[in-house]
PDB file of C-alpha atoms in Angstrom:
ATOM      1  CA  MET D   1      68.142  87.907 129.588  1.00  0.00           C
ATOM      2  CA  ILE D   2      71.751  88.680 130.451  1.00  0.00           C
ATOM      3  CA  THR D   3      73.092  92.157 130.944  1.00  0.00           C
ATOM      4  CA  GLN D   4      75.752  93.746 128.770  1.00  0.00           C
ATOM      5  CA  ALA D   5      78.177  93.543 131.702  1.00  0.00           C
ATOM      6  CA  GLU D   6      77.569  89.772 131.937  1.00  0.00           C
ATOM      7  CA  ALA D   7      78.095  89.432 128.169  1.00  0.00           C
ATOM      8  CA  LEU D   8      81.360  91.373 128.321  1.00  0.00           C
ATOM      9  CA  GLU D   9      82.612  89.092 131.111  1.00  0.00           C
ATOM     10  CA  LYS D  10      82.756  86.357 128.456  1.00  0.00           C
ATOM     11  CA  LEU D  11      85.408  88.402 126.656  1.00  0.00           C
ATOM     12  CA  THR D  12      88.104  86.816 128.811  1.00  0.00           C
ATOM     13  CA  PRO D  13      91.784  87.517 128.131  1.00  0.00           C
ATOM     14  CA  ALA D  14      91.950  84.269 126.076  1.00  0.00           C
ATOM     15  CA  VAL D  15      88.922  85.257 123.982  1.00  0.00           C
ATOM     16  CA  ARG D  16      90.270  88.787 123.477  1.00  0.00           C
ATOM     17  CA  ALA D  17      93.661  87.353 122.399  1.00  0.00           C
ATOM     18  CA  PHE D  18      91.844  85.095 119.909  1.00  0.00           C
ATOM     19  CA  LEU D  19      89.902  88.060 118.487  1.00  0.00           C
ATOM     20  CA  ASP D  20      93.033  90.244 118.421  1.00  0.00           C
ATOM     21  CA  GLU D  21      94.629  87.909 115.873  1.00  0.00           C
ATOM     22  CA  PRO D  22      93.912  88.944 112.254  1.00  0.00           C
ATOM     23  CA  ARG D  23      91.114  86.457 111.599  1.00  0.00           C
ATOM     24  CA  TYR D  24      88.130  86.908 109.325  1.00  0.00           C
ATOM     25  CA  ALA D  25      84.624  87.175 110.722  1.00  0.00           C
ATOM     26  CA  VAL D  26      81.362  86.082 109.182  1.00  0.00           C
ATOM     27  CA  VAL D  27      78.586  88.568 109.878  1.00  0.00           C
ATOM     28  CA  ALA D  28      74.858  88.268 109.351  1.00  0.00           C
ATOM     29  CA  SER D  29      72.690  91.303 108.769  1.00  0.00           C
ATOM     30  CA  ILE D  30      68.951  91.097 108.164  1.00  0.00           C
ATOM     31  CA  GLN D  31      67.528  91.485 104.662  1.00  0.00           C
ATOM     32  CA  GLU D  32      64.209  93.254 104.045  1.00  0.00           C
ATOM     33  CA  ASP D  33      62.454  89.875 103.758  1.00  0.00           C
ATOM     34  CA  GLY D  34      63.832  88.836 107.172  1.00  0.00           C
ATOM     35  CA  LEU D  35      66.372  86.343 105.849  1.00  0.00           C
ATOM     36  CA  PRO D  36      70.000  86.611 106.982  1.00  0.00           C
ATOM     37  CA  HIS D  37      72.627  88.083 104.660  1.00  0.00           C
ATOM     38  CA  LEU D  38      76.073  86.602 105.358  1.00  0.00           C
ATOM     39  CA  THR D  39      79.385  88.193 104.417  1.00  0.00           C
ATOM     40  CA  VAL D  40      83.021  87.925 105.459  1.00  0.00           C
ATOM     41  CA  VAL D  41      84.627  91.019 106.985  1.00  0.00           C
ATOM     42  CA  TRP D  42      87.774  92.471 108.438  1.00  0.00           C
ATOM     43  CA  TYR D  43      87.326  93.675 112.013  1.00  0.00           C
ATOM     44  CA  ARG D  44      89.142  94.900 115.089  1.00  0.00           C
ATOM     45  CA  LEU D  45      88.046  94.489 118.685  1.00  0.00           C
ATOM     46  CA  GLN D  46      88.237  97.977 120.146  1.00  0.00           C
ATOM     47  CA  HIS D  47      87.703  97.839 123.914  1.00  0.00           C
ATOM     48  CA  ASP D  48      84.124  96.510 124.197  1.00  0.00           C
ATOM     49  CA  THR D  49      83.085  97.273 120.618  1.00  0.00           C
ATOM     50  CA  VAL D  50      83.811  95.571 117.300  1.00  0.00           C
ATOM     51  CA  LEU D  51      84.948  97.980 114.582  1.00  0.00           C
ATOM     52  CA  MET D  52      84.299  97.182 110.910  1.00  0.00           C
ATOM     53  CA  ASN D  53      84.200  99.359 107.795  1.00  0.00           C
ATOM     54  CA  GLU D  54      82.101  99.243 104.655  1.00  0.00           C
ATOM     55  CA  GLY D  55      81.400 101.082 101.443  1.00  0.00           C
ATOM     56  CA  ARG D  56      78.278 103.159 102.117  1.00  0.00           C
ATOM     57  CA  LYS D  57      76.437 101.806  99.043  1.00  0.00           C
ATOM     58  CA  ARG D  58      77.081  98.146  99.858  1.00  0.00           C
ATOM     59  CA  THR D  59      74.292  95.724 100.730  1.00  0.00           C
ATOM     60  CA  ARG D  60      75.230  95.169 104.383  1.00  0.00           C
ATOM     61  CA  ALA D  61      75.395  98.929 105.063  1.00  0.00           C
ATOM     62  CA  ARG D  62      71.885  99.356 103.594  1.00  0.00           C
ATOM     63  CA  HIS D  63      70.603  96.499 105.775  1.00  0.00           C
ATOM     64  CA  LEU D  64      72.150  97.994 108.916  1.00  0.00           C
ATOM     65  CA  ARG D  65      70.665 101.430 108.261  1.00  0.00           C
ATOM     66  CA  ARG D  66      67.238  99.781 108.150  1.00  0.00           C
ATOM     67  CA  ASP D  67      67.822  97.272 110.998  1.00  0.00           C
ATOM     68  CA  PRO D  68      71.019  97.709 113.032  1.00  0.00           C
ATOM     69  CA  ARG D  69      71.091  94.188 114.495  1.00  0.00           C
ATOM     70  CA  LEU D  70      74.104  92.075 113.526  1.00  0.00           C
ATOM     71  CA  ALA D  71      75.496  88.646 114.371  1.00  0.00           C
ATOM     72  CA  PHE D  72      79.280  88.229 114.210  1.00  0.00           C
ATOM     73  CA  CYS D  73      81.218  84.936 114.331  1.00  0.00           C
ATOM     74  CA  VAL D  74      84.934  84.109 114.259  1.00  0.00           C
ATOM     75  CA  GLU D  75      85.959  80.447 114.230  1.00  0.00           C
ATOM     76  CA  ASP D  76      89.135  78.425 114.248  1.00  0.00           C
ATOM     77  CA  GLY D  77      88.407  74.704 114.120  1.00  0.00           C
ATOM     78  CA  THR D  78      86.723  73.796 117.395  1.00  0.00           C
ATOM     79  CA  ARG D  79      86.976  77.282 118.909  1.00  0.00           C
ATOM     80  CA  TYR D  80      84.625  80.117 118.080  1.00  0.00           C
ATOM     81  CA  VAL D  81      83.239  83.387 119.353  1.00  0.00           C
ATOM     82  CA  THR D  82      79.786  84.631 118.415  1.00  0.00           C
ATOM     83  CA  ILE D  83      78.769  88.188 119.240  1.00  0.00           C
ATOM     84  CA  THR D  84      75.421  89.845 118.666  1.00  0.00           C
ATOM     85  CA  GLY D  85      74.349  93.411 119.108  1.00  0.00           C
ATOM     86  CA  ALA D  86      73.227  96.596 117.448  1.00  0.00           C
ATOM     87  CA  CYS D  87      75.455  98.588 115.121  1.00  0.00           C
ATOM     88  CA  GLU D  88      76.128 102.266 114.936  1.00  0.00           C
ATOM     89  CA  LEU D  89      77.096 103.535 111.465  1.00  0.00           C
ATOM     90  CA  GLN D  90      79.432 106.487 111.235  1.00  0.00           C
ATOM     91  CA  SER D  91      79.757 108.085 107.809  1.00  0.00           C
ATOM     92  CA  VAL D  92      79.869 111.835 108.398  1.00  0.00           C
ATOM     93  CA  ASP D  93      83.646 112.134 108.798  1.00  0.00           C
ATOM     94  CA  GLN D  94      85.045 110.529 105.640  1.00  0.00           C
ATOM     95  CA  GLU D  95      88.636 111.178 106.671  1.00  0.00           C
ATOM     96  CA  HIS D  96      88.075 109.163 109.852  1.00  0.00           C
ATOM     97  CA  ALA D  97      86.195 106.376 108.009  1.00  0.00           C
ATOM     98  CA  LEU D  98      89.026 106.129 105.460  1.00  0.00           C
ATOM     99  CA  ALA D  99      91.604 105.987 108.270  1.00  0.00           C
ATOM    100  CA  ASP D 100      89.621 103.127 109.860  1.00  0.00           C
ATOM    101  CA  ILE D 101      89.584 101.012 106.686  1.00  0.00           C
ATOM    102  CA  VAL D 102      93.282 101.664 106.077  1.00  0.00           C
ATOM    103  CA  SER D 103      94.075 100.581 109.636  1.00  0.00           C
ATOM    104  CA  LEU D 104      92.119  97.372 108.993  1.00  0.00           C
ATOM    105  CA  ALA D 105      93.999  96.825 105.716  1.00  0.00           C
ATOM    106  CA  ILE D 106      97.290  97.230 107.608  1.00  0.00           C
ATOM    107  CA  ARG D 107      96.067  94.731 110.242  1.00  0.00           C
ATOM    108  CA  TYR D 108      95.363  92.117 107.565  1.00  0.00           C
ATOM    109  CA  HIS D 109      98.020  92.867 104.924  1.00  0.00           C
ATOM    110  CA  GLY D 110     100.856  94.671 106.680  1.00  0.00           C
ATOM    111  CA  GLU D 111     101.955  98.304 106.714  1.00  0.00           C
ATOM    112  CA  GLU D 112     103.174  98.718 103.140  1.00  0.00           C
ATOM    113  CA  GLN D 113     100.374  96.896 101.346  1.00  0.00           C
ATOM    114  CA  GLY D 114      97.701  98.276 103.679  1.00  0.00           C
ATOM    115  CA  ARG D 115      98.747 101.883 103.050  1.00  0.00           C
ATOM    116  CA  ALA D 116      98.940 101.199  99.300  1.00  0.00           C
ATOM    117  CA  MET D 117      95.220 100.270  99.370  1.00  0.00           C
ATOM    118  CA  GLN D 118      94.181 103.747 100.570  1.00  0.00           C
ATOM    119  CA  SER D 119      93.618 105.155  97.066  1.00  0.00           C
ATOM    120  CA  PHE D 120      91.373 102.183  96.240  1.00  0.00           C
ATOM    121  CA  PHE D 121      89.272 102.677  99.378  1.00  0.00           C
ATOM    122  CA  ALA D 122      89.055 106.441  98.809  1.00  0.00           C
ATOM    123  CA  GLN D 123      87.107 105.851  95.579  1.00  0.00           C
ATOM    124  CA  GLU D 124      83.870 105.237  97.480  1.00  0.00           C
ATOM    125  CA  GLN D 125      82.206 106.794 100.475  1.00  0.00           C
ATOM    126  CA  ARG D 126      83.063 104.716 103.561  1.00  0.00           C
ATOM    127  CA  GLU D 127      81.196 103.963 106.786  1.00  0.00           C
ATOM    128  CA  THR D 128      82.691 102.799 110.026  1.00  0.00           C
ATOM    129  CA  ILE D 129      80.470 100.224 111.692  1.00  0.00           C
ATOM    130  CA  LEU D 130      80.634  99.873 115.464  1.00  0.00           C
ATOM    131  CA  LEU D 131      79.021  96.706 116.815  1.00  0.00           C
ATOM    132  CA  HIS D 132      77.917  97.372 120.392  1.00  0.00           C
ATOM    133  CA  ILE D 133      78.179  93.994 122.116  1.00  0.00           C
ATOM    134  CA  GLU D 134      74.967  92.727 123.691  1.00  0.00           C
ATOM    135  CA  SER D 135      75.728  89.000 123.892  1.00  0.00           C
ATOM    136  CA  VAL D 136      78.784  86.773 123.600  1.00  0.00           C
ATOM    137  CA  HIS D 137      78.871  83.012 123.156  1.00  0.00           C
ATOM    138  CA  THR D 138      82.144  81.098 123.102  1.00  0.00           C
ATOM    139  CA  ARG D 139      83.240  77.505 122.634  1.00  0.00           C
ATOM    140  CA  GLY D 140      86.670  75.996 123.138  1.00  0.00           C
ATOM    141  CA  PHE D 141      87.986  78.511 125.662  1.00  0.00           C
ATOM    142  CA  ASP D 142      87.520  76.339 128.734  1.00  0.00           C
ATOM    143  CA  ASP D 143      84.005  77.626 129.147  1.00  0.00           C
TER     144      ASP D 143
END
């Protein structure tokens, strides 16, 4: 078993630069029957945590409240980064959760369009999801 410090060492400057580009991630949460539930998400690497945001009533959020483990993968042809860990869901401060999803919308769609999406996102209760990195696997980064 590797330590978290050893896992984070795999987040080299090249891997961080790859993750800092506005790519989509595929994440797998665990359904009640144990099968994986895959979805595509917006994300942002924030220091040594992956930030995502979700409507509180959505399937993935329900799965993570029951079992916080998540697998996260971003690929680009022959390069990919897979991260696993446990998630922390933050839903108490709706103003903060809304600001997080708007910042993600700006990351993926630009300032004007991202800010215009705020009223859409405000229609449902939001949760910020913080993936605490426990393991990192990379391919195509001279590893």
